[in-house]
mmCIF file of C-alpha atoms in Angstrom:
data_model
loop_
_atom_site.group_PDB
_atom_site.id
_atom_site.type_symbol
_atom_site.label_atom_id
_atom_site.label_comp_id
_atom_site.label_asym_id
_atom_site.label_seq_id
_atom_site.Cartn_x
_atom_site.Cartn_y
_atom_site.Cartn_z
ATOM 1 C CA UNK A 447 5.763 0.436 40.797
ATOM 2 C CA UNK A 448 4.274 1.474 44.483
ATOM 3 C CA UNK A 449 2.557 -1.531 46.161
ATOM 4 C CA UNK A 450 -0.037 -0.442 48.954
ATOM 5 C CA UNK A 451 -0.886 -3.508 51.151
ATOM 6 C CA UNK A 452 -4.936 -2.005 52.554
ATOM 7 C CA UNK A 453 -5.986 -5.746 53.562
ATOM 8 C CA UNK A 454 -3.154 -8.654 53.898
ATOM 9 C CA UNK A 455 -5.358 -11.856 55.582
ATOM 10 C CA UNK A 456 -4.752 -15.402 54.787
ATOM 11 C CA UNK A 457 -6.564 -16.627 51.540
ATOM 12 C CA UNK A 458 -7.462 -19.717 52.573
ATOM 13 C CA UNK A 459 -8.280 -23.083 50.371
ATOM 14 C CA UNK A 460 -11.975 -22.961 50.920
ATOM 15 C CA UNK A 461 -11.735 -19.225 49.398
ATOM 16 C CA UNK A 462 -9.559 -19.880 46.587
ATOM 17 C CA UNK A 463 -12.730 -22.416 45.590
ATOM 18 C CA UNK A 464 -15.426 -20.279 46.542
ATOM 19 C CA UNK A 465 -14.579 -16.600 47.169
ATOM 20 C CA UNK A 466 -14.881 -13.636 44.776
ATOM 21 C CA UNK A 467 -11.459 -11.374 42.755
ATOM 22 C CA UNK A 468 -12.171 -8.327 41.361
ATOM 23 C CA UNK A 469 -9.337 -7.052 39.740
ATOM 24 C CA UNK A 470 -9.836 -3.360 38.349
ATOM 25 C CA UNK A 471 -7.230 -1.501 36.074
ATOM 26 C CA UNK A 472 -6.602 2.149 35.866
ATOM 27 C CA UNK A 473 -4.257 4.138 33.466
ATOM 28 C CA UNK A 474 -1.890 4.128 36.225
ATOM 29 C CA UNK A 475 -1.849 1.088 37.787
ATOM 30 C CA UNK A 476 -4.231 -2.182 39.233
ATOM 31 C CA UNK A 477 -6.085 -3.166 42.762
ATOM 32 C CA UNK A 478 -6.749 -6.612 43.306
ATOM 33 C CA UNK A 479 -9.555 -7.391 45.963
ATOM 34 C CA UNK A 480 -9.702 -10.684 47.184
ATOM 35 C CA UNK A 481 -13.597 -11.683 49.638
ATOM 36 C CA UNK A 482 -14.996 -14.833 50.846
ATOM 37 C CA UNK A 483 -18.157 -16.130 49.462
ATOM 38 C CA UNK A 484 -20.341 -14.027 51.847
ATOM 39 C CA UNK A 485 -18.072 -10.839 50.053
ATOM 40 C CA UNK A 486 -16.069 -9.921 53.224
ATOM 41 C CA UNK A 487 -12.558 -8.555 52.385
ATOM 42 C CA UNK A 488 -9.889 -10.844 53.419
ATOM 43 C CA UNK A 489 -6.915 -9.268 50.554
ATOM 44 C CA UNK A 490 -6.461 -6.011 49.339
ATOM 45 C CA UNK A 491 -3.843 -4.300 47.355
ATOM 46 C CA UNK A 492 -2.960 -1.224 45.104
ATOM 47 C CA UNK A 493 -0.261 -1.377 42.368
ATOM 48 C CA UNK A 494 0.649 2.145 40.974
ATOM 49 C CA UNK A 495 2.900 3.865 38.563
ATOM 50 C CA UNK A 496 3.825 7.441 38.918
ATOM 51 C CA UNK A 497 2.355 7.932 35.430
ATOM 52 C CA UNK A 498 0.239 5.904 33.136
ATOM 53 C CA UNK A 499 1.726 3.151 31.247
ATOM 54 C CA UNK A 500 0.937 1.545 27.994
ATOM 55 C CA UNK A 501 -1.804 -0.968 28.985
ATOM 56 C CA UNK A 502 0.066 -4.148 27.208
ATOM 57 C CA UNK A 503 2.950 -3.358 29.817
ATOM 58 C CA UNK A 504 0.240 -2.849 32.346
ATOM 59 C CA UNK A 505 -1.628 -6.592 32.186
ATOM 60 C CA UNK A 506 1.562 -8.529 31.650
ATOM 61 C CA UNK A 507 2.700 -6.737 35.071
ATOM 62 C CA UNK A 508 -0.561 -7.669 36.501
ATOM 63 C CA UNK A 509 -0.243 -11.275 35.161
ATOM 64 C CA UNK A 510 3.238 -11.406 36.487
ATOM 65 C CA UNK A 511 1.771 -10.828 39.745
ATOM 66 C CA UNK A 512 -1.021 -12.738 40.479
ATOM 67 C CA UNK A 513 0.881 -15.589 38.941
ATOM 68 C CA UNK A 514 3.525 -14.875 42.073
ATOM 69 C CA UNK A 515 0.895 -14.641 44.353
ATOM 70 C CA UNK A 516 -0.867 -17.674 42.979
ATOM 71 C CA UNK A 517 -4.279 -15.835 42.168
ATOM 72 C CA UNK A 518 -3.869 -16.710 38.480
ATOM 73 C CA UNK A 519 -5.188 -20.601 39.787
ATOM 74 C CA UNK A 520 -8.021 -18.899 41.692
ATOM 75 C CA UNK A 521 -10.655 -21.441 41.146
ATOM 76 C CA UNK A 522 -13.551 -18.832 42.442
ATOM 77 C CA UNK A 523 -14.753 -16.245 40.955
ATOM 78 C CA UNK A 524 -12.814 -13.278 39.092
ATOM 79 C CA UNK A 525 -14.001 -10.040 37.583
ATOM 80 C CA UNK A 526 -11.767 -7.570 35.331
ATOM 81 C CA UNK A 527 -13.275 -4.469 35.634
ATOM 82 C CA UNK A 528 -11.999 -2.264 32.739
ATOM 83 C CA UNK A 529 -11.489 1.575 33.192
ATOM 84 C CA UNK A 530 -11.486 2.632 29.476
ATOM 85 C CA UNK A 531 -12.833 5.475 27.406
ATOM 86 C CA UNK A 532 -14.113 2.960 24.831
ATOM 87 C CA UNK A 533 -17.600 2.513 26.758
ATOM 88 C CA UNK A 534 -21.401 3.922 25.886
ATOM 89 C CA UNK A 535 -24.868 3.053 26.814
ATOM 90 C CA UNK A 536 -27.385 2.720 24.272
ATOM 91 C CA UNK A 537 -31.041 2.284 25.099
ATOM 92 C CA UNK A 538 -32.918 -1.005 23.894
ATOM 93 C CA UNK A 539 -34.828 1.039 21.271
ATOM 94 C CA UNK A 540 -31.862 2.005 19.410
ATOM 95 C CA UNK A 541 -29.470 -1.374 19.953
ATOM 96 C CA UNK A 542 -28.560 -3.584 17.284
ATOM 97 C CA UNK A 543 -26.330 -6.325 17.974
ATOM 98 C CA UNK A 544 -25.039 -6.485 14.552
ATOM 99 C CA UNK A 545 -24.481 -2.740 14.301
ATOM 100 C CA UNK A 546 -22.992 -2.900 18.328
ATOM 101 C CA UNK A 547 -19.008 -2.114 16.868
ATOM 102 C CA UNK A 548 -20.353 0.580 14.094
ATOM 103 C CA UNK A 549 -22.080 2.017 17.348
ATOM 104 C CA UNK A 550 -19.424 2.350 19.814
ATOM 105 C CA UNK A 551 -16.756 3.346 17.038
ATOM 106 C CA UNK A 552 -19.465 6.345 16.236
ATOM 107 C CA UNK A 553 -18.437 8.055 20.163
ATOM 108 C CA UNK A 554 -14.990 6.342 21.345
ATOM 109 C CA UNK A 555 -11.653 5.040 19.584
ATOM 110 C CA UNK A 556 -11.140 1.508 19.173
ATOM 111 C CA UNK A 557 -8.164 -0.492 18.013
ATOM 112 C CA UNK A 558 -8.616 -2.906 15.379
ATOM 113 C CA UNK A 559 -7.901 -6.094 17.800
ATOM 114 C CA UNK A 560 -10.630 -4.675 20.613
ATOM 115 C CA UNK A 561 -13.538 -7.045 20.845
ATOM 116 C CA UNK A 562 -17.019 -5.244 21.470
ATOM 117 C CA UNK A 563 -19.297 -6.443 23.775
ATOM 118 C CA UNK A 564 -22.569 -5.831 25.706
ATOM 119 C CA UNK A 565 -23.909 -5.741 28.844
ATOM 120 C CA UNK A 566 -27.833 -5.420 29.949
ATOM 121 C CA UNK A 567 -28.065 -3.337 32.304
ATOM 122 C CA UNK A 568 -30.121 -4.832 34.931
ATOM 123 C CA UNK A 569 -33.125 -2.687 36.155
ATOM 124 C CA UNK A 570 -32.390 -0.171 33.493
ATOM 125 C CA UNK A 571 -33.352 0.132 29.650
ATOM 126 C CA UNK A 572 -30.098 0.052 27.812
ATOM 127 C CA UNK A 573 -27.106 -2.143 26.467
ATOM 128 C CA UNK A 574 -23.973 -0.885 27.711
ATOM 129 C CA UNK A 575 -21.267 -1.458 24.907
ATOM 130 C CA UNK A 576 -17.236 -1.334 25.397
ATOM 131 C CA UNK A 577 -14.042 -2.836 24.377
ATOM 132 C CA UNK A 578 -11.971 -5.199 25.416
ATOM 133 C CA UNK A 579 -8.687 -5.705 24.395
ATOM 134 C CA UNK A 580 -6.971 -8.739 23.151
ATOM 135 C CA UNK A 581 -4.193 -8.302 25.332
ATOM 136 C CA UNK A 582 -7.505 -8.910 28.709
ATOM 137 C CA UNK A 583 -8.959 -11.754 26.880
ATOM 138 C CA UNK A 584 -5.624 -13.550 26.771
ATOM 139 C CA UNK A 585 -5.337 -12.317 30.762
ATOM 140 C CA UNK A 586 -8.557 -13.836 31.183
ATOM 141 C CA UNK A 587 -7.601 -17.342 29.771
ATOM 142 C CA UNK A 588 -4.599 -17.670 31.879
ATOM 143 C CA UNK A 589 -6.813 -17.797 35.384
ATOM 144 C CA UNK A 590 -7.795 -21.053 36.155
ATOM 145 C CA UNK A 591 -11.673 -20.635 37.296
ATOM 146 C CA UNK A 592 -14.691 -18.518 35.945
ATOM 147 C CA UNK A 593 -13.719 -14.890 34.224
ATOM 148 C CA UNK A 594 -16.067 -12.453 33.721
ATOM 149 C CA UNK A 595 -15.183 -8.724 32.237
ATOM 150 C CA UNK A 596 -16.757 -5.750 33.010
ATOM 151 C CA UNK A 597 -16.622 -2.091 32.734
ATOM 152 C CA UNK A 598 -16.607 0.799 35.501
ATOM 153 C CA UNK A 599 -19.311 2.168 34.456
ATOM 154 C CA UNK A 600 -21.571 -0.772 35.041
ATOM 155 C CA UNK A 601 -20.143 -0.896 38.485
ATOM 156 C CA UNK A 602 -21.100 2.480 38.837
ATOM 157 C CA UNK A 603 -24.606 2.154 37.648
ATOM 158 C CA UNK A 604 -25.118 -0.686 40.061
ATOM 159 C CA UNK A 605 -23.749 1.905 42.678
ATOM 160 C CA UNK A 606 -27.076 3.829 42.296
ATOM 161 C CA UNK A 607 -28.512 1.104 44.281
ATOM 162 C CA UNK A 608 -26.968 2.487 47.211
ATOM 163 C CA UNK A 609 -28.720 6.113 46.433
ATOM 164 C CA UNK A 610 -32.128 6.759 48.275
ATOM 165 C CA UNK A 611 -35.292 6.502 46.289
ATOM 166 C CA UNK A 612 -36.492 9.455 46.186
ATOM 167 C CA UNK A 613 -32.994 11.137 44.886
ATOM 168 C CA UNK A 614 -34.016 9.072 42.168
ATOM 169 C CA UNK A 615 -36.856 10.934 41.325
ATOM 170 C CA UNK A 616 -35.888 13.914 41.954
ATOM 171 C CA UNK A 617 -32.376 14.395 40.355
ATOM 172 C CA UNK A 618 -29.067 12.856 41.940
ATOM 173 C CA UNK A 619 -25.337 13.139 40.412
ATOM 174 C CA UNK A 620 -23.100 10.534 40.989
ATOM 175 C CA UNK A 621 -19.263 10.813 40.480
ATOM 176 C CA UNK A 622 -16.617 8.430 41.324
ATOM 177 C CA UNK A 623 -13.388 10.140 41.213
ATOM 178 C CA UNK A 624 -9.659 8.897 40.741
ATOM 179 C CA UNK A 625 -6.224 10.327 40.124
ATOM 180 C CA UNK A 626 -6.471 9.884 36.041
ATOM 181 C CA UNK A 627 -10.311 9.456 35.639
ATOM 182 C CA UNK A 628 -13.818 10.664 36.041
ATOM 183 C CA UNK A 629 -17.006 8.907 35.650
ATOM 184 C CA UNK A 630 -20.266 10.733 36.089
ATOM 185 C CA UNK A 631 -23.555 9.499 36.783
ATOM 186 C CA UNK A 632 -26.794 11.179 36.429
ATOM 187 C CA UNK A 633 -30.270 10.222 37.078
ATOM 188 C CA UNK A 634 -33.703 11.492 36.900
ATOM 189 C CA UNK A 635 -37.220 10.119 37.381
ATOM 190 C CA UNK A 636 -35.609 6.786 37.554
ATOM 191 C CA UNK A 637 -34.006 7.192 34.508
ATOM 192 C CA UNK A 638 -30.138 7.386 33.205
ATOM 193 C CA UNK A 639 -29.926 11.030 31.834
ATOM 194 C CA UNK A 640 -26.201 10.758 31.350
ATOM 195 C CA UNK A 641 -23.307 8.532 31.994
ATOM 196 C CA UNK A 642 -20.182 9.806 30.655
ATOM 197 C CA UNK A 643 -16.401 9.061 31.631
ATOM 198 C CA UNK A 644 -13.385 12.217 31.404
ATOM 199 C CA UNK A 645 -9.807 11.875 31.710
ATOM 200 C CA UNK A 646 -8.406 13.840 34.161
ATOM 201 C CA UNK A 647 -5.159 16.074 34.106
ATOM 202 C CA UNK A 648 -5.676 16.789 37.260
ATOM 203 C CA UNK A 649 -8.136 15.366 40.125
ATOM 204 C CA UNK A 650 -9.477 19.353 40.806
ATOM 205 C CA UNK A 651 -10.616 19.309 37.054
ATOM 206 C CA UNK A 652 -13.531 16.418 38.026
ATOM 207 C CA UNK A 653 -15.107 19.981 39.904
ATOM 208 C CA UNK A 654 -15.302 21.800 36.596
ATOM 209 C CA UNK A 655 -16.878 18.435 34.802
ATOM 210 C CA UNK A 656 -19.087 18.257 37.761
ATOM 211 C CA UNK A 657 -20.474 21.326 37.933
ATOM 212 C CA UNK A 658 -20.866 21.203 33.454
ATOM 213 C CA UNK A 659 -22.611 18.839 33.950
ATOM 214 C CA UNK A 660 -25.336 20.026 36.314
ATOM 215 C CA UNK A 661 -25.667 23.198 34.046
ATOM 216 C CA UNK A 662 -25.698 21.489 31.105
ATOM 217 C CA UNK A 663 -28.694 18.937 32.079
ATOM 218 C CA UNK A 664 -30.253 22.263 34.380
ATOM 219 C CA UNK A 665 -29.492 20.913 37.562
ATOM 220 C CA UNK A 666 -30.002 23.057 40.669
ATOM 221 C CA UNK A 667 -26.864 22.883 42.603
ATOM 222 C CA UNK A 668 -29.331 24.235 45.531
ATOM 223 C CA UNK A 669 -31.298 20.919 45.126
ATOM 224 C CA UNK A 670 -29.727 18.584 43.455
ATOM 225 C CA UNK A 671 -27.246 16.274 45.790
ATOM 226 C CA UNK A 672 -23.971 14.806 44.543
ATOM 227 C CA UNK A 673 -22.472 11.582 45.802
ATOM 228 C CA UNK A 674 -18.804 11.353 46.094
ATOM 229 C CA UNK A 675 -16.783 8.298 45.631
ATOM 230 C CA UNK A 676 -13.553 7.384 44.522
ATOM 231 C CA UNK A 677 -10.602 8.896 45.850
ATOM 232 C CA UNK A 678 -12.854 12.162 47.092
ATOM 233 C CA UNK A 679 -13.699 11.189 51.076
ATOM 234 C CA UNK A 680 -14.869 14.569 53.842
ATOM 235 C CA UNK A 681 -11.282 15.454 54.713
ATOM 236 C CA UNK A 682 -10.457 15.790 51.069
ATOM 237 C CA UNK A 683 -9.458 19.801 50.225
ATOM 238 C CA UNK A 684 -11.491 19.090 46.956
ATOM 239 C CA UNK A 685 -14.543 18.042 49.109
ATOM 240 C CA UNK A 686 -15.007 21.329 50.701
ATOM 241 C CA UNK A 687 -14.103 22.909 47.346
ATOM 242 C CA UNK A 688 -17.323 21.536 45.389
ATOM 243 C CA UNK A 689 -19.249 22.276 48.236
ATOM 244 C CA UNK A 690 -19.006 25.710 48.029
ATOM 245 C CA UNK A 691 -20.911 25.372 44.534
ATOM 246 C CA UNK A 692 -22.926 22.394 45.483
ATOM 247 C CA UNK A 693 -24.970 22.834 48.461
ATOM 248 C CA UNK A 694 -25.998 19.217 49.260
ATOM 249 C CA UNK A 695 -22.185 17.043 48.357
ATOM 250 C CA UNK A 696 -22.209 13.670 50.429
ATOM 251 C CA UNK A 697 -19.899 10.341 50.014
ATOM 252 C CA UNK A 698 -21.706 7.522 48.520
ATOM 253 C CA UNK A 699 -23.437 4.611 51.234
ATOM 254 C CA UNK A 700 -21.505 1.552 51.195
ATOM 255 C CA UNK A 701 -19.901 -0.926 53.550
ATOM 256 C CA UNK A 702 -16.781 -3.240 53.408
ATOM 257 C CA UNK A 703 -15.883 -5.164 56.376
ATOM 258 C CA UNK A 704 -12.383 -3.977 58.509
ATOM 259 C CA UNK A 705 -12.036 -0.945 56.278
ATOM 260 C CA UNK A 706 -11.872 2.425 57.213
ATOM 261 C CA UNK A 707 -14.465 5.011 55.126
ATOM 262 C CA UNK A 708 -11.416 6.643 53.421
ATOM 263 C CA UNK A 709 -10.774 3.170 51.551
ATOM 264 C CA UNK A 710 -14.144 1.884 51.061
ATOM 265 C CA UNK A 711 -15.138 4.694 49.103
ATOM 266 C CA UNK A 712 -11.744 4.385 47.149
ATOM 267 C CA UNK A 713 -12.555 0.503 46.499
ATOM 268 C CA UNK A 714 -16.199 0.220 46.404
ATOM 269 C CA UNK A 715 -15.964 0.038 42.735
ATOM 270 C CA UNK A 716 -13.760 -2.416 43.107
ATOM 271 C CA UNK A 717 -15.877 -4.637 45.448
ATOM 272 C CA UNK A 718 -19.333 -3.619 43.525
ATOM 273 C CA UNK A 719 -17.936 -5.609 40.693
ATOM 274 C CA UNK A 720 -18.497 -8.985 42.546
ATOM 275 C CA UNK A 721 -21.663 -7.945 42.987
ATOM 276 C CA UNK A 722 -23.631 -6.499 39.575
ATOM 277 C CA UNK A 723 -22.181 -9.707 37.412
#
């Protein structure tokens, strides 16, 4: 395992009682982001694999190390953001709590010891269902304050915050983009046409998904802009490459304190989790 040290700052007392964790996992590897309570980054880190690992072997190394770091008796606030397939949205005229496993089982795998659970979407019209794995709720009962668990794509959604109003209306395409996953956004007259996740062979293929997509829902790629974020920043070769078939490709608004643009549009995710519970 590679450990990238973005953010290293004292985590003080006061912060262990009042700050914000997000911890988000990935098929190859975990970041743990560590703010104050006014959400200014004082610890950041990326743990990686050179190729996915089975996600049991994946938490307990994640418990192993907050537990050496002491983040496992954070008494603030920590978020698990999950970065599963197991995840769809389903809008309040067709959800049925009852039916909310039967649902999600109908478009995504899930293993017999995954709990199901919902989100409401705030501002939108929908319940967004996923998984969670047995192996995260017994991560979750190990830390010693509040745990809440989330999904990507709810981070992502809250993203669209950041998105002018007016792309809104029009049409705007949001995609955050990592080494192993995709997760596209798209909406329309204020309204979630699609949100759908891919996994990735390879980070070019999130161009051919992209650009599906837009045909698929009859976007103009003369019109229609498409914020980047994720692992995608200007000086990225695959930047330049969509924009040759998307005219108007831009990296998604967002600010973190003492990091440079490269990692806050790698970790805004990371940090939006903090911030849509």
């Amino acid at each position: 395992m590679q450990a990238d040290s973005i953010i290293s700052n004292t985590i003080s007392q006061d912060i262990r009682l009042k700050g914000h964790q997000s911890i988000r996992f990935a098929p190859d590897g975990f970041s743990v982001l560590v703010s104050d309570a006014s959400y200014t980054p004082v610890h950041l880190k990326r743990y990686t694999y050179q190729q996915t690992v089975p996600p049991e072997e994946l938490y307990s190394e994640c418990a192993r190390i907050l537990n050496e770091s002491g983040l496992l008796s954070f008494e603030g606030e920590t978020i698990l953001i999950l970065d599963s397939l197991s995840v769809t949205l389903v809008p309040n005229q067709f959800y049925n709590k009852d039916r909310s496993r039967e649902m999600l089982e109908k478009v995504c795998p899930l293993d017999e010891s995954d709990r199901v659970t919902d989100r409401i979407i705030k501002h939108r019209t929908g319940h967004l269902l996923f998984g969670i794995p047995g192996k995260i709720d017994e991560l979750a009962s190990r830390f010693t304050g509040e745990v809440k668990i989330l999904h990507t794509s709810e981070c992502l959604i809250s993203l669209s915050d950041q998105v002018k109003s007016s792309d809104h209306q029009r049409g705007v395409v949001m995609a955050e983009v990592q080494e192993n996953t995709l997760d596209i956004l798209v909406i329309r007259e204020d309204q979630i046409r699609l949100l759908n996740r891919y996994t990735l062979n390879d980070p070019s293929d999130f161009i051919y998904h992209t650009l599906n997509t837009m045909k698929q829902l009859g976007l103009d790629r003369e019109t229609i802009p498409v914020y980047l974020s994720g692992m995608i920043h200007k000086e990225h070769e695959l930047y330049g490459l969509l924009g040759k078939y998307v005219r108007n490709v831009v990296s998604t608004p967002y600010y973190l304190e003492d990091l440079a643009r490269e990692n806050i549009l790698r970790f805004m995710i990371l940090s939006e989790g903090s911030k849509c519970v």
